[in-house]
Amino acid sequence: MLAAVASPWGAIAAGLLALLGAAYLFSFVRRQDPGEEGMVAIAAAIREGAVAFLRQEYRTLAVFVAAVAILLLVVSRWSPALPPATTVAFLAGAVASTLAGYLGMQAATTANVRTTQAARRGMAAALQVAFSGGAIMGLCVVGLGTLGLGLMVALFGRTADPASLQVINGFGLGASSIALFARVGGGIFTKAADVGADLVGKVEARIPEDDPRNPAVIADNVGDNVGDVAGMGADLFESYASSIIATMAIGANLVAQGAPAAMVWFPLGVAAVGVVASLLAVAFVRRGGEQPQRALRYGTFGAGLLTLAGTYGLAVTLLPEDGIGLRLFVAVTAGLVAGIVVGLLTEYYTSADYSPVRHIAEASVTGTATNIMTGLAVGMLSTAWPVILLGAAIWLAYAAAGIFGVAIAAVGMLATTGMTVAVDAYGPVADNAGGIAEMAHLGPDVRRVTDTLDAVGNTTAAVAKGFAIGSAALTALALFSAYATAARIERIDLLEPRVIVGALIGGMLPFLFSAMAMQAVGRAASQMIQEVRRQFREIPGLREGQAKPDYAAAVRISTAAALREMVSPGLLAVGAPLAVGVGLGKAALGGLLAGATVTGVLVAIMMANAGGAWDNAKKHIEAGHHGGKGTDAHAAAVVGDTVGDPFKDTAGPALNILIKLMGIVALVAAPLLGTGVL
Amino acid sequence: MLAAVASPWGAIAAGLLALLGAAYLFSFVRRQDPGEEGMVAIAAAIREGAVAFLRQEYRTLAVFVAAVAILLLVVSRWSPALPPATTVAFLAGAVASTLAGYLGMQAATTANVRTTQAARRGMAAALQVAFSGGAIMGLCVVGLGTLGLGLMVALFGRTADPASLQVINGFGLGASSIALFARVGGGIFTKAADVGADLVGKVEARIPEDDPRNPAVIADNVGDNVGDVAGMGADLFESYASSIIATMAIGANLVAQGAPAAMVWFPLGVAAVGVVASLLAVAFVRRGGEQPQRALRYGTFGAGLLTLAGTYGLAVTLLPEDGIGLRLFVAVTAGLVAGIVVGLLTEYYTSADYSPVRHIAEASVTGTATNIMTGLAVGMLSTAWPVILLGAAIWLAYAAAGIFGVAIAAVGMLATTGMTVAVDAYGPVADNAGGIAEMAHLGPDVRRVTDTLDAVGNTTAAVAKGFAIGSAALTALALFSAYATAARIERIDLLEPRVIVGALIGGMLPFLFSAMAMQAVGRAASQMIQEVRRQFREIPGLREGQAKPDYAAAVRISTAAALREMVSPGLLAVGAPLAVGVGLGKAALGGLLAGATVTGVLVAIMMANAGGAWDNAKKHIEAGHHGGKGTDAHAAAVVGDTVGDPFKDTAGPALNILIKLMGIVALVAAPLLGTGVL
């Protein structure tokens, strides 16, 4: 029976189970009371904005996906090294990722107003609705991931022939392409709206946050969903799929050299176990009652422990020979524990309960410059422990089970993705719920509940960011190893200057990519600022609340800017590895991937933690410390928060995509390099 | 005759020649008129402060140097792999670097007031004095470098035995130790004083810059000398010595495998040629007349061209076999040209004449947050071309002459160090001259001359920073190759997880190191702020100009803070490579060096260029653009400049030292790793 779990069929079954769970939660959420007419209208505006963004994004995406599909078909006509079915897998990966994002957004924008209404009944009811809304995204990610991968393997893979598994690389490429658009585009959308809403609304027009008179307020709320729900979901969907694909690729090669065949299926088994564990954890948290923070934390730990228990049983039953199973269990544990601890470290560096954020708040008293410097220093300092921890996990996993161990550690870290995404996507639902309460002028009791949920959501979002970076790092390394196997390179020797040159260029790409993302936010935000100013100027009675702003216009501007600004970073991510691979050779491309992974992880951690710390330093001051709102210290902290926003929500997360996408492009292109086709 | 140039004796002769040139310039500077009594008194205070700092620094250094020397002696007693003479070379390197710093500071603090006085006679006279003052440092660096290395080789090296050359690694270690203290300590000193003087003086007490009533004003002027003269000089002294040492180490290995013996001496020959070229260029610039910018630029290009011409003659005469000479000439050219172009790129990103700085100035109009974001984005963007250029130079040098080619490219880049340091050290002399003119209440004519010299100095300082980073990168790579040779490792394979773990940890170190440096500046500056406030509070009549502030107290605070704050970064730089080498092995240490070099170069470029760009964006606004001084845009630009200060003058430059010092520690430790001693 356990052998069936670790098979394409086990993965398909787990995937269907997760999707059933998601369907159940969706029907539960829809049955909830959406509240009065005014609330429903606001929620409808947010949902319409989100759907409008997605539709527009999908239109752009369709062109991109079609172009890549045709390219893959043409190349597979030319070269036997690229199986034609890769195109099918590519389309499947793209569709699965798109579907997960679409369903997750629908769920989140259905749950937000119902959470507001439930908040009238108290914390427990509100948590149940909000978390159910987030969990739908989590279950869709892992459900569509395991179902899709299982189907691809069942259709195209044959254990006896490692090359046949190559087809599923296309699934990863599809997932990565969507992730690029969802993460980078979503990040630009959300920050353009946020900065535009804050700068003109709060600073110039002097109206409170989430005030319905602000033309960008709906775009801002849409942005929360677009960025933290669809963007984070696509990011982790990519990590999830790619880590399994890379591990299977390495496993297939080992099997061809005589290792037990079950090694190829083991990653699917770990994923299936993780799906079941996540489902149980989700059920537990929904009944979390009055203490959302504790419920979320226990749920996360519980999902991890259940996964470890299941993996242990699976490993020792499936691979008893020479203690292989036990050694793989050690590797999975290393990855899973590292993922959770990296997440907790993120909390340490970004929560106002600990000294880093308090230092930033203190530094705000002496001015903006000291706030910025302290925040940057905290971000840079915060790279040390996560990197040492990742290094230790890699080391342990390798000592236990070689390169396959490193790859399976990534799968282990991501096994509980269902729960992680649920916890993360719950945040914007709670945030939206608070926004709707504000816009619909509900009482302070409701705000108190939604504020508590929102505060918990901010912490969990920070933890999820740390987790996303850690898993992206391990996934990128797994892809790197899989690339080397596929390209048949024996070594990537740093003593060869071409590898050093590759590493230097690769190391530079995250800097260039971040700079492009930050400049894109700047341009998009300035368009948004002009639009909001224009509406305040041209719509009579808007400031006095006697006329309605044109919310849709603001959404359109964010959408158009996001889609336009995605193009150059996207071309960079796809073009750079191909250019280096063709121009300087396979080993140099290996150097590029390693260099990009090292600096990508570091810059991503720095940006995510600096951004989170600045955000909470501001909130700490707003809570009344160092003089509270209206002081110079608060003004300084607001500047830090504004600088940190594109750090943590646009540039930083986009780096996760960059390093994985370059890895998967290299993996797909590997068999073609040096064959004359590339 | 040419064969004699490329020998220890040629190096000794070139060194003596450079020192003679320095002595001549020193006597010229001393003969100049120091001006009236008031000016002499101010200059004396600056010189006393600088000397006090150096004395204090040397006392700390002496303890450190003695400890390392004893450690080296003990280890060489234990293990035959470390020759006992290494200790002698270590002490020689430390003494040479110290001496260069001491003489350079004496010269700069003698020339500053004489430049002010000469400015009364016009631009040409002032340029001659200021540049002579800077050139003394430049000539001392290359003079003591070639003399010291030549002596060490003559005393301890035998061509027939590559291991005998190992002794001179100690010279590099000595130079690196001093550089760490001079660069990191100097960087903390200068920024603590600068921030303290600006924040309390300009903002709180509302007195102009360089006002004699400001208690930190002397410390601020001392800081210019400590940071840009002694710090930059020690940095380039280290690069200069280490690149030659690494190239000779690689060359000795090739000679042992049958390459012509002249290859070992070739780096000394290139250095000797560069010394002569620098001397001629210095003589040319001193007669630069009314156009300092043009004189400095032509001088730099001229020194490069002369070096190339001399190297060509040397190469084809000395190594005619199989076109080796010609190929080495290509490698030297690649390095030298890359160095100059990286410097010019720095100018592009940090000068108000080009769009990056103007974008930052524009972004200041919409507030502090946009100023900061744009500055960070410019810094990150600015990494792209220098890295591609360095990659191209490495590639070309390798294609021409293998690993030896990469190393000799570093020597080529650094051949004109005499001129580069002269151009750089001239900046603080001009800056000081302006400060003295202000404090002594001289007329606007004098200020106009010193302001022009100062503005030119700011540009040249930016170029020198780019050059210092580029040369540190190539030197670090040369040390990396030399380490691999000395440790007898065949390859450093990124597919081995221990190498990846090493690269991750190595990549993280520049982030940690920068964060420590920035926090150190923050702590030191806040002490300085308190001291300046205390003096304004407790010294009656100070604000009204009726009482003199206690300048020495401010200098003491900067000094103590700098020396205290240097300890942990220093331990990190020395301890991390040893810990990884012992704990994870030789290959992991190789990964660490590569990872640290990649991220170190990137972060250093980002910080140097962002800092320079913020500085000049502020000056651009002060020149009357976007409303000029007193506007919100100016206030935003001031914050950017304050954030950029520790970036460009403390953390960024310190990374040059970090990557070289770790390389030289690894090189010295290499023969011991895995022998049971380490």
mmCIF file of N, CA and C in Angstrom, chain B residues 64-158:
data_model
loop_
_atom_site.group_PDB
_atom_site.id
_atom_site.type_symbol
_atom_site.label_atom_id
_atom_site.label_comp_id
_atom_site.label_asym_id
_atom_site.label_seq_id
_atom_site.Cartn_x
_atom_site.Cartn_y
_atom_site.Cartn_z
ATOM 1 N N PHE B 64 48.724 43.583 17.772
ATOM 2 C CA PHE B 64 48.191 42.624 16.813
ATOM 3 C C PHE B 64 49.316 41.985 15.997
ATOM 4 N N VAL B 65 50.205 42.844 15.485
ATOM 5 C CA VAL B 65 51.303 42.356 14.644
ATOM 6 C C VAL B 65 52.209 41.426 15.451
ATOM 7 N N ALA B 66 52.487 41.808 16.688
ATOM 8 C CA ALA B 66 53.347 40.961 17.521
ATOM 9 C C ALA B 66 52.694 39.601 17.746
ATOM 10 N N ALA B 67 51.382 39.612 18.007
ATOM 11 C CA ALA B 67 50.686 38.344 18.249
ATOM 12 C C ALA B 67 50.750 37.444 17.029
ATOM 13 N N VAL B 68 50.482 38.022 15.849
ATOM 14 C CA VAL B 68 50.519 37.208 14.634
ATOM 15 C C VAL B 68 51.941 36.706 14.381
ATOM 16 N N ALA B 69 52.923 37.577 14.608
ATOM 17 C CA ALA B 69 54.314 37.178 14.382
ATOM 18 C C ALA B 69 54.690 35.995 15.267
ATOM 19 N N ILE B 70 54.291 36.077 16.524
ATOM 20 C CA ILE B 70 54.609 34.968 17.441
ATOM 21 C C ILE B 70 53.915 33.692 16.981
ATOM 22 N N LEU B 71 52.641 33.848 16.568
ATOM 23 C CA LEU B 71 51.887 32.691 16.073
ATOM 24 C C LEU B 71 52.588 32.057 14.875
ATOM 25 N N LEU B 72 53.023 32.911 13.956
ATOM 26 C CA LEU B 72 53.712 32.397 12.766
ATOM 27 C C LEU B 72 54.987 31.660 13.162
ATOM 28 N N LEU B 73 55.732 32.249 14.102
ATOM 29 C CA LEU B 73 56.985 31.626 14.553
ATOM 30 C C LEU B 73 56.712 30.257 15.162
ATOM 31 N N VAL B 74 55.692 30.214 16.020
ATOM 32 C CA VAL B 74 55.376 28.944 16.687
ATOM 33 C C VAL B 74 54.995 27.888 15.657
ATOM 34 N N VAL B 75 54.108 28.286 14.708
ATOM 35 C CA VAL B 75 53.669 27.318 13.710
ATOM 36 C C VAL B 75 54.852 26.864 12.857
ATOM 37 N N SER B 76 55.750 27.799 12.509
ATOM 38 C CA SER B 76 56.864 27.405 11.653
ATOM 39 C C SER B 76 57.847 26.511 12.417
ATOM 40 N N ARG B 77 57.846 26.606 13.745
ATOM 41 C CA ARG B 77 58.634 25.675 14.554
ATOM 42 C C ARG B 77 58.079 24.259 14.398
ATOM 43 N N TRP B 78 56.740 24.176 14.443
ATOM 44 C CA TRP B 78 56.032 22.906 14.377
ATOM 45 C C TRP B 78 56.085 22.249 13.016
ATOM 46 N N SER B 79 55.851 23.095 11.987
ATOM 47 C CA SER B 79 55.600 22.519 10.673
ATOM 48 C C SER B 79 56.628 23.028 9.673
ATOM 49 N N PRO B 80 57.252 22.115 8.943
ATOM 50 C CA PRO B 80 58.200 22.546 7.920
ATOM 51 C C PRO B 80 57.503 23.242 6.754
ATOM 52 N N ALA B 81 56.147 23.127 6.678
ATOM 53 C CA ALA B 81 55.442 23.725 5.545
ATOM 54 C C ALA B 81 55.462 25.253 5.603
ATOM 55 N N LEU B 82 55.705 25.825 6.784
ATOM 56 C CA LEU B 82 55.748 27.288 6.896
ATOM 57 C C LEU B 82 57.177 27.710 7.214
ATOM 58 N N PRO B 83 57.887 28.297 6.228
ATOM 59 C CA PRO B 83 59.287 28.668 6.481
ATOM 60 C C PRO B 83 59.368 29.738 7.565
ATOM 61 N N PRO B 84 60.359 29.661 8.457
ATOM 62 C CA PRO B 84 60.456 30.636 9.556
ATOM 63 C C PRO B 84 60.629 32.063 9.051
ATOM 64 N N ALA B 85 61.280 32.225 7.891
ATOM 65 C CA ALA B 85 61.493 33.579 7.375
ATOM 66 C C ALA B 85 60.178 34.283 7.048
ATOM 67 N N THR B 86 59.064 33.513 6.973
ATOM 68 C CA THR B 86 57.761 34.137 6.732
ATOM 69 C C THR B 86 57.491 35.234 7.752
ATOM 70 N N THR B 87 57.915 34.992 8.982
ATOM 71 C CA THR B 87 57.694 35.978 10.032
ATOM 72 C C THR B 87 58.422 37.280 9.720
ATOM 73 N N VAL B 88 59.663 37.147 9.244
ATOM 74 C CA VAL B 88 60.432 38.334 8.869
ATOM 75 C C VAL B 88 59.710 39.098 7.759
ATOM 76 N N ALA B 89 59.240 38.347 6.743
ATOM 77 C CA ALA B 89 58.531 38.987 5.634
ATOM 78 C C ALA B 89 57.247 39.650 6.128
ATOM 79 N N PHE B 90 56.569 38.993 7.050
ATOM 80 C CA PHE B 90 55.340 39.557 7.608
ATOM 81 C C PHE B 90 55.623 40.907 8.273
ATOM 82 N N LEU B 91 56.678 40.919 9.106
ATOM 83 C CA LEU B 91 57.021 42.176 9.777
ATOM 84 C C LEU B 91 57.411 43.240 8.761
ATOM 85 N N ALA B 92 58.162 42.843 7.729
ATOM 86 C CA ALA B 92 58.573 43.811 6.701
ATOM 87 C C ALA B 92 57.352 44.390 5.997
ATOM 88 N N GLY B 93 56.381 43.529 5.655
ATOM 89 C CA GLY B 93 55.176 44.008 4.986
ATOM 90 C C GLY B 93 54.403 44.976 5.866
ATOM 91 N N ALA B 94 54.300 44.638 7.150
ATOM 92 C CA ALA B 94 53.573 45.505 8.072
ATOM 93 C C ALA B 94 54.275 46.848 8.213
ATOM 94 N N VAL B 95 55.614 46.800 8.357
ATOM 95 C CA VAL B 95 56.370 48.042 8.522
ATOM 96 C C VAL B 95 56.278 48.898 7.265
ATOM 97 N N ALA B 96 56.402 48.266 6.089
ATOM 98 C CA ALA B 96 56.358 49.030 4.836
ATOM 99 C C ALA B 96 55.010 49.722 4.680
ATOM 100 N N SER B 97 53.924 48.996 4.941
ATOM 101 C CA SER B 97 52.603 49.591 4.796
ATOM 102 C C SER B 97 52.405 50.736 5.795
ATOM 103 N N THR B 98 52.862 50.508 7.039
ATOM 104 C CA THR B 98 52.742 51.540 8.070
ATOM 105 C C THR B 98 53.504 52.794 7.671
ATOM 106 N N LEU B 99 54.723 52.574 7.200
ATOM 107 C CA LEU B 99 55.584 53.685 6.816
ATOM 108 C C LEU B 99 54.952 54.485 5.681
ATOM 109 N N ALA B 100 54.417 53.771 4.689
ATOM 110 C CA ALA B 100 53.782 54.462 3.564
ATOM 111 C C ALA B 100 52.642 55.334 4.074
ATOM 112 N N GLY B 101 51.818 54.770 4.974
ATOM 113 C CA GLY B 101 50.701 55.535 5.522
ATOM 114 C C GLY B 101 51.181 56.738 6.310
ATOM 115 N N TYR B 102 52.211 56.549 7.120
ATOM 116 C CA TYR B 102 52.701 57.626 7.973
ATOM 117 C C TYR B 102 53.281 58.766 7.135
ATOM 118 N N LEU B 103 54.127 58.401 6.174
ATOM 119 C CA LEU B 103 54.744 59.428 5.324
ATOM 120 C C LEU B 103 53.679 60.147 4.498
ATOM 121 N N GLY B 104 52.729 59.374 3.982
ATOM 122 C CA GLY B 104 51.686 59.983 3.161
ATOM 123 C C GLY B 104 50.854 60.983 3.955
ATOM 124 N N MET B 105 50.540 60.640 5.194
ATOM 125 C CA MET B 105 49.765 61.542 6.038
ATOM 126 C C MET B 105 50.567 62.794 6.377
ATOM 127 N N GLN B 106 51.844 62.603 6.696
ATOM 128 C CA GLN B 106 52.701 63.755 6.983
ATOM 129 C C GLN B 106 52.720 64.698 5.788
ATOM 130 N N ALA B 107 52.853 64.117 4.604
ATOM 131 C CA ALA B 107 52.911 64.932 3.396
ATOM 132 C C ALA B 107 51.592 65.663 3.175
ATOM 133 N N ALA B 108 50.504 64.928 3.302
ATOM 134 C CA ALA B 108 49.202 65.539 3.032
ATOM 135 C C ALA B 108 48.912 66.652 4.016
ATOM 136 N N THR B 109 49.256 66.442 5.287
ATOM 137 C CA THR B 109 48.956 67.464 6.288
ATOM 138 C C THR B 109 49.986 68.593 6.272
ATOM 139 N N THR B 110 51.069 68.401 5.542
ATOM 140 C CA THR B 110 51.988 69.520 5.317
ATOM 141 C C THR B 110 51.534 70.340 4.107
ATOM 142 N N ALA B 111 51.017 69.609 3.105
ATOM 143 C CA ALA B 111 50.656 70.271 1.849
ATOM 144 C C ALA B 111 49.354 71.049 1.955
ATOM 145 N N ASN B 112 48.438 70.638 2.872
ATOM 146 C CA ASN B 112 47.110 71.254 2.838
ATOM 147 C C ASN B 112 47.155 72.785 3.027
ATOM 148 N N VAL B 113 47.810 73.248 4.101
ATOM 149 C CA VAL B 113 47.819 74.687 4.370
ATOM 150 C C VAL B 113 48.635 75.435 3.315
ATOM 151 N N ARG B 114 49.667 74.760 2.799
ATOM 152 C CA ARG B 114 50.486 75.403 1.756
ATOM 153 C C ARG B 114 49.711 75.520 0.441
ATOM 154 N N THR B 115 48.773 74.601 0.242
ATOM 155 C CA THR B 115 47.905 74.714 -0.929
ATOM 156 C C THR B 115 46.983 75.932 -0.770
ATOM 157 N N THR B 116 46.454 76.112 0.431
ATOM 158 C CA THR B 116 45.603 77.274 0.690
ATOM 159 C C THR B 116 46.374 78.560 0.377
ATOM 160 N N GLN B 117 47.589 78.612 0.894
ATOM 161 C CA GLN B 117 48.400 79.809 0.672
ATOM 162 C C GLN B 117 48.699 79.994 -0.819
ATOM 163 N N ALA B 118 49.036 78.881 -1.499
ATOM 164 C CA ALA B 118 49.365 78.960 -2.933
ATOM 165 C C ALA B 118 48.153 79.374 -3.744
ATOM 166 N N ALA B 119 46.933 79.041 -3.244
ATOM 167 C CA ALA B 119 45.708 79.394 -3.969
ATOM 168 C C ALA B 119 45.593 80.898 -4.121
ATOM 169 N N ARG B 120 46.259 81.655 -3.234
ATOM 170 C CA ARG B 120 46.261 83.121 -3.373
ATOM 171 C C ARG B 120 46.982 83.548 -4.629
ATOM 172 N N ARG B 121 47.936 82.682 -5.086
ATOM 173 C CA ARG B 121 48.679 83.015 -6.302
ATOM 174 C C ARG B 121 47.982 82.453 -7.540
ATOM 175 N N GLY B 122 46.933 81.658 -7.364
ATOM 176 C CA GLY B 122 46.197 81.147 -8.530
ATOM 177 C C GLY B 122 46.180 79.637 -8.619
ATOM 178 N N MET B 123 45.424 79.160 -9.622
ATOM 179 C CA MET B 123 45.161 77.739 -9.795
ATOM 180 C C MET B 123 46.428 76.919 -10.006
ATOM 181 N N ALA B 124 47.295 77.389 -10.888
ATOM 182 C CA ALA B 124 48.460 76.576 -11.250
ATOM 183 C C ALA B 124 49.332 76.305 -10.031
ATOM 184 N N ALA B 125 49.572 77.333 -9.233
ATOM 185 C CA ALA B 125 50.416 77.172 -8.056
ATOM 186 C C ALA B 125 49.761 76.225 -7.054
ATOM 187 N N ALA B 126 48.442 76.385 -6.858
ATOM 188 C CA ALA B 126 47.739 75.555 -5.885
ATOM 189 C C ALA B 126 47.738 74.088 -6.325
ATOM 190 N N LEU B 127 47.493 73.873 -7.610
ATOM 191 C CA LEU B 127 47.493 72.494 -8.108
ATOM 192 C C LEU B 127 48.849 71.848 -7.878
ATOM 193 N N GLN B 128 49.925 72.619 -8.145
ATOM 194 C CA GLN B 128 51.263 72.058 -8.007
ATOM 195 C C GLN B 128 51.517 71.586 -6.565
ATOM 196 N N VAL B 129 51.145 72.422 -5.613
ATOM 197 C CA VAL B 129 51.384 72.046 -4.212
ATOM 198 C C VAL B 129 50.484 70.884 -3.815
ATOM 199 N N ALA B 130 49.185 70.976 -4.142
ATOM 200 C CA ALA B 130 48.242 69.934 -3.721
ATOM 201 C C ALA B 130 48.621 68.591 -4.331
ATOM 202 N N PHE B 131 48.915 68.606 -5.618
ATOM 203 C CA PHE B 131 49.210 67.334 -6.261
ATOM 204 C C PHE B 131 50.537 66.756 -5.774
ATOM 205 N N SER B 132 51.509 67.638 -5.495
ATOM 206 C CA SER B 132 52.770 67.141 -4.946
ATOM 207 C C SER B 132 52.520 66.435 -3.622
ATOM 208 N N GLY B 133 51.643 67.045 -2.805
ATOM 209 C CA GLY B 133 51.319 66.427 -1.522
ATOM 210 C C GLY B 133 50.718 65.040 -1.693
ATOM 211 N N GLY B 134 49.792 64.887 -2.664
ATOM 212 C CA GLY B 134 49.197 63.578 -2.900
ATOM 213 C C GLY B 134 50.184 62.596 -3.495
ATOM 214 N N ALA B 135 51.045 63.104 -4.388
ATOM 215 C CA ALA B 135 51.959 62.214 -5.106
ATOM 216 C C ALA B 135 52.967 61.571 -4.166
ATOM 217 N N ILE B 136 53.278 62.250 -3.056
ATOM 218 C CA ILE B 136 54.223 61.651 -2.103
ATOM 219 C C ILE B 136 53.679 60.316 -1.608
ATOM 220 N N MET B 137 52.385 60.288 -1.276
ATOM 221 C CA MET B 137 51.767 59.030 -0.852
ATOM 222 C C MET B 137 51.855 57.995 -1.969
ATOM 223 N N GLY B 138 51.505 58.409 -3.184
ATOM 224 C CA GLY B 138 51.529 57.465 -4.306
ATOM 225 C C GLY B 138 52.909 56.862 -4.498
ATOM 226 N N LEU B 139 53.934 57.722 -4.458
ATOM 227 C CA LEU B 139 55.290 57.224 -4.698
ATOM 228 C C LEU B 139 55.790 56.387 -3.523
ATOM 229 N N CYS B 140 55.378 56.741 -2.309
ATOM 230 C CA CYS B 140 55.761 55.918 -1.147
ATOM 231 C C CYS B 140 55.146 54.525 -1.252
ATOM 232 N N VAL B 141 53.881 54.456 -1.691
ATOM 233 C CA VAL B 141 53.221 53.152 -1.804
ATOM 234 C C VAL B 141 53.982 52.254 -2.768
ATOM 235 N N VAL B 142 54.223 52.749 -3.970
ATOM 236 C CA VAL B 142 54.888 51.871 -4.946
ATOM 237 C C VAL B 142 56.369 51.703 -4.615
ATOM 238 N N GLY B 143 56.971 52.769 -4.064
ATOM 239 C CA GLY B 143 58.399 52.672 -3.715
ATOM 240 C C GLY B 143 58.636 51.638 -2.634
ATOM 241 N N LEU B 144 57.880 51.755 -1.555
ATOM 242 C CA LEU B 144 58.069 50.790 -0.465
ATOM 243 C C LEU B 144 57.606 49.399 -0.887
ATOM 244 N N GLY B 145 56.602 49.339 -1.775
ATOM 245 C CA GLY B 145 56.127 48.035 -2.263
ATOM 246 C C GLY B 145 57.194 47.314 -3.065
ATOM 247 N N THR B 146 57.725 47.981 -4.074
ATOM 248 C CA THR B 146 58.723 47.302 -4.909
ATOM 249 C C THR B 146 60.022 47.087 -4.138
ATOM 250 N N LEU B 147 60.428 48.078 -3.354
ATOM 251 C CA LEU B 147 61.656 47.916 -2.558
ATOM 252 C C LEU B 147 61.523 46.734 -1.603
ATOM 253 N N GLY B 148 60.400 46.710 -0.868
ATOM 254 C CA GLY B 148 60.208 45.646 0.117
ATOM 255 C C GLY B 148 60.144 44.270 -0.533
ATOM 256 N N LEU B 149 59.338 44.151 -1.591
ATOM 257 C CA LEU B 149 59.229 42.856 -2.254
ATOM 258 C C LEU B 149 60.565 42.438 -2.850
ATOM 259 N N GLY B 150 61.247 43.415 -3.475
ATOM 260 C CA GLY B 150 62.554 43.107 -4.069
ATOM 261 C C GLY B 150 63.519 42.590 -3.019
ATOM 262 N N LEU B 151 63.561 43.265 -1.877
ATOM 263 C CA LEU B 151 64.464 42.833 -0.798
ATOM 264 C C LEU B 151 64.107 41.430 -0.314
ATOM 265 N N MET B 152 62.821 41.191 -0.122
ATOM 266 C CA MET B 152 62.406 39.861 0.368
ATOM 267 C C MET B 152 62.827 38.765 -0.604
ATOM 268 N N VAL B 153 62.586 39.031 -1.892
ATOM 269 C CA VAL B 153 62.940 38.013 -2.892
ATOM 270 C C VAL B 153 64.454 37.826 -2.931
ATOM 271 N N ALA B 154 65.176 38.958 -2.897
ATOM 272 C CA ALA B 154 66.638 38.862 -2.948
ATOM 273 C C ALA B 154 67.158 38.095 -1.737
ATOM 274 N N LEU B 155 66.533 38.315 -0.591
ATOM 275 C CA LEU B 155 67.033 37.665 0.632
ATOM 276 C C LEU B 155 66.637 36.194 0.703
ATOM 277 N N PHE B 156 65.360 35.893 0.345
ATOM 278 C CA PHE B 156 64.854 34.549 0.667
ATOM 279 C C PHE B 156 64.538 33.679 -0.548
ATOM 280 N N GLY B 157 64.395 34.300 -1.735
ATOM 281 C CA GLY B 157 63.898 33.528 -2.883
ATOM 282 C C GLY B 157 65.020 32.921 -3.704
ATOM 283 N N ARG B 158 64.789 31.714 -4.210
ATOM 284 C CA ARG B 158 65.691 31.111 -5.182
ATOM 285 C C ARG B 158 64.828 30.603 -6.323
#
